[in-house]
Structures are given as structure tokens and as C-alpha cells.
Short mmCIF file of C-alpha atoms in Angstrom, two decimals:
data_model
loop_
_atom_site.label_atom_id
_atom_site.label_comp_id
_atom_site.label_asym_id
_atom_site.label_seq_id
_atom_site.Cartn_x
_atom_site.Cartn_y
_atom_site.Cartn_z
CA MET C 216 20.34 8.28 -10.27
CA MET C 217 21.17 5.76 -12.62
CA GLU C 218 24.83 5.85 -13.34
CA ASN C 219 27.14 3.34 -12.56
CA GLN C 220 24.67 0.62 -12.49
CA ASP C 221 25.39 -2.88 -12.70
CA LYS C 222 23.33 -4.15 -16.14
CA ASN C 223 23.44 -7.58 -14.19
CA GLN C 224 21.83 -6.25 -11.33
CA TRP C 225 17.81 -6.82 -10.97
CA PHE C 226 16.15 -3.92 -10.18
CA ILE C 227 12.50 -3.88 -8.51
CA ALA C 228 9.92 -1.20 -8.02
CA SER C 229 7.47 -2.01 -5.23
CA VAL C 230 4.20 -0.60 -6.18
CA SER C 231 0.91 -0.10 -4.22
CA TRP C 232 -0.81 2.07 -7.23
CA GLY C 233 -1.12 4.61 -4.76
CA LYS C 234 0.08 8.15 -5.72
CA ASP C 235 3.70 8.13 -4.84
CA SER C 236 4.59 4.71 -5.87
CA LEU C 237 2.72 5.53 -8.89
CA ALA C 238 4.35 8.62 -9.59
CA MET C 239 7.71 6.65 -8.76
CA LEU C 240 7.01 4.00 -11.41
CA HIS C 241 6.54 6.55 -14.15
CA LEU C 242 9.48 8.66 -13.40
CA LEU C 243 11.33 5.21 -13.49
CA LEU C 244 9.99 4.32 -16.86
CA ASP C 245 10.74 7.53 -18.15
CA GLU C 246 14.26 7.30 -17.28
CA LYS C 247 16.58 6.75 -20.28
CA ASP C 248 19.77 5.21 -18.78
CA GLU C 249 19.80 1.29 -18.63
CA PRO C 250 19.08 -0.90 -16.66
CA ALA C 251 16.28 1.51 -15.20
CA LEU C 252 13.52 -1.55 -14.42
CA ASN C 253 13.03 -5.07 -14.28
CA GLU C 254 10.14 -5.55 -12.47
CA VAL C 255 7.14 -4.21 -10.80
CA VAL C 256 5.94 -5.80 -7.32
CA PHE C 257 2.48 -5.85 -5.66
CA PHE C 258 1.40 -7.16 -2.50
CA ASP C 259 -2.07 -7.55 -2.70
CA THR C 260 -4.06 -7.48 0.72
CA GLY C 261 -7.26 -8.11 -0.85
CA MET C 262 -8.95 -5.12 0.70
CA GLU C 263 -7.52 -2.47 -1.52
CA PHE C 264 -10.20 0.01 -2.48
CA ASP C 265 -11.59 -1.31 -6.24
CA ALA C 266 -10.03 1.76 -7.74
CA ILE C 267 -6.50 0.95 -6.64
CA TYR C 268 -7.05 -2.35 -8.96
CA ASN C 269 -8.28 -0.21 -11.67
CA GLU C 270 -4.90 1.88 -11.73
CA ARG C 271 -3.16 -1.36 -11.26
CA ASP C 272 -5.02 -2.56 -14.57
CA ARG C 273 -4.80 0.58 -16.28
CA ILE C 274 -0.57 0.14 -16.22
CA LEU C 275 -0.15 -3.57 -16.62
CA PRO C 276 -0.68 -3.27 -20.85
CA LEU C 277 2.26 -0.53 -20.61
CA LEU C 278 4.17 -2.82 -18.55
CA ALA C 279 3.87 -5.74 -20.69
CA ALA C 280 4.76 -3.73 -23.78
CA MET C 281 7.76 -2.30 -22.18
CA GLY C 282 9.13 -6.02 -21.16
CA ILE C 283 9.03 -5.39 -17.70
CA GLU C 284 7.70 -7.99 -15.43
CA TYR C 285 5.17 -7.87 -13.15
CA THR C 286 4.54 -9.74 -9.71
CA GLU C 287 1.58 -10.07 -7.28
CA LEU C 288 2.29 -11.34 -3.59
CA LYS C 289 -0.39 -12.40 -1.37
CA PRO C 290 -0.84 -13.19 2.32
CA LYS C 291 -0.12 -16.20 3.77
CA GLU C 292 -3.60 -16.48 4.68
CA PRO C 293 -6.87 -14.41 3.58
CA PHE C 294 -6.55 -11.06 5.29
CA LEU C 295 -10.31 -11.35 6.98
CA HIS C 296 -9.15 -14.92 8.13
CA LYS C 297 -6.27 -13.64 10.01
CA MET C 298 -8.64 -10.92 11.29
CA PHE C 299 -11.03 -13.06 12.67
CA VAL C 300 -9.93 -16.63 13.03
CA HIS C 301 -6.45 -16.88 13.00
CA PRO C 302 -5.04 -18.19 16.37
CA VAL C 303 -2.93 -15.71 18.08
CA LYS C 304 -0.56 -17.14 21.07
CA SER C 305 0.14 -15.12 24.08
CA ARG C 306 4.08 -14.00 24.42
CA GLU C 307 4.43 -14.74 28.04
CA THR C 308 2.69 -18.18 28.10
CA GLY C 309 2.81 -19.33 24.52
CA LYS C 310 -1.05 -20.49 24.76
CA ILE C 311 -3.59 -19.74 22.16
CA HIS C 312 -5.35 -16.68 24.17
CA LYS C 313 -7.75 -15.11 21.02
CA TYR C 314 -8.77 -16.06 17.64
CA GLY C 315 -8.21 -13.39 15.03
CA TYR C 316 -5.72 -10.50 15.32
CA GLY C 317 -8.81 -7.75 15.30
CA TRP C 318 -8.63 -4.25 13.44
CA CYS C 319 -5.17 -3.54 11.50
CA GLY C 320 -3.59 -0.45 12.44
CA GLY C 321 -2.40 1.72 15.31
CA ALA C 322 0.14 -0.39 17.50
CA CYS C 323 -1.24 -3.51 15.82
CA ARG C 324 -0.49 -3.17 12.00
CA TRP C 325 0.14 -6.91 10.92
CA GLY C 326 -1.09 -6.41 7.89
CA THR C 327 1.50 -3.93 7.13
CA THR C 328 4.28 -6.16 9.04
CA GLU C 329 3.55 -9.09 6.62
CA LYS C 330 3.28 -6.74 3.62
CA THR C 331 6.90 -5.61 4.39
CA ALA C 332 8.28 -8.89 5.60
CA ALA C 333 6.93 -10.54 2.15
CA LEU C 334 8.39 -7.83 -0.21
CA ASP C 335 11.58 -7.96 1.68
CA ARG C 336 12.09 -11.69 1.40
CA TYR C 337 11.33 -11.43 -2.44
CA ALA C 338 13.87 -8.69 -3.04
CA GLU C 339 16.60 -10.52 -1.24
CA ALA C 340 15.81 -13.76 -2.76
CA LYS C 341 16.65 -11.98 -6.16
CA ASN C 342 19.56 -10.02 -4.72
CA ALA C 343 17.74 -7.06 -5.98
CA ILE C 344 17.70 -3.50 -5.68
CA VAL C 345 14.31 -2.08 -4.55
CA TYR C 346 12.69 1.34 -5.33
CA VAL C 347 10.43 2.39 -2.60
CA GLY C 348 7.87 5.16 -3.55
CA ILE C 349 8.54 7.26 -0.45
CA ALA C 350 8.05 10.88 -0.93
CA ALA C 351 10.35 13.91 -0.22
CA ASP C 352 8.03 15.29 2.70
CA GLU C 353 7.56 12.09 4.57
CA GLU C 354 10.67 11.94 6.60
CA LYS C 355 9.55 9.68 9.11
CA ARG C 356 8.93 6.78 6.79
CA PHE C 357 12.66 6.54 5.53
CA ALA C 358 13.72 5.18 8.77
CA LYS C 359 11.18 2.37 8.86
CA GLN C 360 12.18 1.30 5.36
CA HIS C 361 15.86 1.10 5.79
CA LYS C 362 17.90 -1.72 3.94
CA PRO C 363 21.32 -1.42 2.15
CA TYR C 364 19.41 -2.56 -1.05
CA LYS C 365 16.55 0.11 -0.97
CA ARG C 366 16.37 3.56 -3.11
CA PHE C 367 13.84 6.05 -2.06
CA PRO C 368 14.08 8.44 -6.02
CA LEU C 369 11.05 10.44 -5.13
CA ALA C 370 13.28 11.84 -2.29
CA ASP C 371 16.48 12.02 -4.84
CA TRP C 372 14.53 13.75 -6.98
CA GLY C 373 12.54 16.07 -4.54
CA TYR C 374 9.27 15.11 -5.26
CA THR C 375 6.57 15.80 -2.53
CA GLU C 376 3.33 14.16 -2.08
CA ALA C 377 1.47 16.86 -3.99
CA ASP C 378 4.21 16.59 -6.67
CA CYS C 379 3.21 12.90 -6.82
CA LEU C 380 -0.35 13.45 -6.88
CA ALA C 381 -0.19 16.22 -9.91
CA TYR C 382 2.22 13.93 -12.02
CA CYS C 383 -0.06 10.88 -11.77
CA LYS C 384 -3.01 12.69 -12.49
CA ALA C 385 -0.70 14.23 -15.63
CA TYR C 386 -0.75 10.64 -16.83
CA GLY C 387 -4.46 10.29 -16.35
CA ALA C 388 -4.68 8.39 -13.19
CA THR C 389 -8.19 9.11 -11.20
CA TRP C 390 -8.55 6.87 -8.45
CA GLU C 391 -12.40 7.44 -9.49
CA GLN C 392 -14.25 5.54 -6.63
CA ASP C 393 -18.04 5.73 -6.55
CA GLY C 394 -17.97 9.08 -8.58
CA VAL C 395 -15.17 10.81 -6.27
CA CYS C 396 -11.37 10.91 -6.78
CA LEU C 397 -10.18 8.96 -3.38
CA TYR C 398 -7.48 11.25 -3.09
CA ASP C 399 -10.26 14.18 -2.81
CA VAL C 400 -11.64 12.92 0.31
CA LEU C 401 -8.90 10.43 2.19
CA ASP C 402 -5.59 11.59 3.34
CA ARG C 403 -4.10 8.46 2.41
CA VAL C 404 -5.60 5.62 0.24
CA SER C 405 -4.88 2.84 1.96
CA CYS C 406 -7.07 -0.15 2.65
CA TRP C 407 -10.40 0.71 3.02
CA CYS C 408 -10.38 -0.97 6.51
CA CYS C 409 -7.14 0.67 7.84
CA ARG C 410 -7.71 1.65 11.31
CA ASN C 411 -5.12 4.48 11.02
CA LYS C 412 -8.04 6.37 9.19
CA ASN C 413 -8.65 9.49 11.36
CA GLN C 414 -12.32 10.68 11.94
CA ARG C 415 -12.26 12.91 8.69
CA GLU C 416 -11.59 10.33 6.64
CA LEU C 417 -13.90 7.96 8.06
CA ARG C 418 -16.62 10.61 7.84
CA ALA C 419 -15.82 11.03 4.21
CA ILE C 420 -16.07 7.25 3.48
CA HIS C 421 -19.66 7.35 5.23
CA ASP C 422 -20.53 10.24 2.88
CA HIS C 423 -18.75 9.32 -0.46
CA LEU C 424 -18.29 5.41 -0.13
CA PRO C 425 -21.45 4.08 1.56
CA ARG C 426 -20.49 0.52 -0.06
CA TYR C 427 -17.45 0.61 1.94
CA TRP C 428 -19.23 2.31 4.96
CA GLN C 429 -21.47 -0.51 5.46
CA GLN C 430 -18.50 -3.06 5.22
CA LEU C 431 -16.76 -1.03 7.97
CA LEU C 432 -19.92 -1.33 10.29
CA ALA C 433 -20.00 -5.19 9.82
CA LEU C 434 -16.58 -5.45 10.62
CA GLU C 435 -17.33 -3.44 13.99
CA SER C 436 -20.02 -5.31 14.87
CA ARG C 437 -17.78 -8.77 14.93
CA LEU C 438 -14.63 -6.81 16.32
CA GLY C 439 -15.74 -3.98 18.53
CA THR C 440 -15.68 -0.34 18.09
CA MET C 441 -12.48 0.56 15.42
CA LYS C 442 -11.69 3.96 17.13
CA SER C 443 -12.51 5.55 20.81
CA LYS C 444 -16.03 5.72 19.75
CA PRO C 445 -18.43 3.94 17.71
CA LEU C 446 -18.51 4.53 13.93
CA SER C 447 -22.16 5.68 14.23
CA GLU C 448 -21.07 8.58 16.19
CA ILE C 449 -18.02 9.47 14.08
CA ALA C 450 -20.26 10.02 11.08
CA GLY C 451 -22.33 11.89 12.77
CA ALA C 452 -20.03 14.47 14.22
#
């Protein structure tokens, strides 16, 4: 997929340090044609599992040794400030009708919206080509990321989510958190407070990741129920 590339073009890999984007990064680093990759960009919500930051820290020396730039983008406001304090205006009246967006996920994915917009602005300012880590068996996600400058190498190479996980583990990735691999107990390693987590994942957090479970309970005490019923009932189901 690297043929006929303009050597003056800037190539960015958007990496969240989860299995798919990390597998994509390893595959790009293994490419022999040039230019394969110039920069890795990570949008840090501040609400990732510690294991995600540990995977990042494990790979950063490799990027530095290969002369690949690394950039971290941040939200305009801290995540919790936007969750609890940010003034939200009504679309109908234009007046402030509440403070804080509340839980992020479901129909109100305000964190994801900001992340995507920030990454797009950054890439467009550099007139860059962006590699996005969406696996070949996640077809429904491609349309949401459609931009003319985005490339999906995992799909081009036929790498499924399972392939990506195995590939990363072969390179030493563990995503070890409190004694377990996050991918052994969660379907998707997104922000620990993501409302899109299903009941099985929430029970897994209760059973294996008690520190994060207590933080979820603290958020629920302020924001109301995360799902259709209280977390205490989900954990006991």
C-alpha cells in the first residue's frame, strides 16, 4: 500500500494504544518502503486505563529511536470539567439549561466528537495522510471516519480484531491492569467511564478492577444511573 507515495507528503498514524491502532502502528513500522510514517498522534482524554498509558510508554522509546515524531492532543477542557461543569445551551432557546454534559456515550458521545474533531483539525493543518486503525471486520465504523486523506491499512491487509490482538501480543503488549489483561475481560478498551460499556463489561470491572468500579460509583452518585439500572444491580446480576 506504500507505492507511489509523494516523499514530501506527511504521514500520521492515529494511535489510541488499543489493540487495533497499536497493531497498525507495528505493521507500519515494519514497512520497508519510504515514506512509511512520519508521526504518531494520540488524543489523551485523561480517562484511559493506566494500562493504555503503560503501552504508550513502552513504545515511545522505539518511536524516538526511529526518528518518528510523537504528539499528544488534549481536550480543550478537562474531561471531568466538561462532564460536570461546562455550561450547556439549549438548541431551541440558546440559553444555558444545564451544567455538564453528563455521561459520555450512547446518543451523547461528546468526548468522541471532540477527539475526532481535534485529530481531524491537526491532520488537515498539516495536509497529512492519516492512518486509522479500524480492523477489517469492523465495516460499520468506516463510514464514520470517511475523509479523503484517511487510510485504513488494517482493512487493506485483511487484519481482523482477533488478528490485531494476537499481533500486538507477539510484540509484547499485555494491557495488564490490576493483574488481568483488559482484553480478557472487556470487549473494547475505551475510556474506563464510557457509557457504551455493556453489562458484562461492567460486571467484569466490578469483579477485576475494583479501583475503577469505585470511581464509576462515585460518578453515578453525581450523574445518575449510567445504564437503565443502577451499577449495584448490574454487578449483582
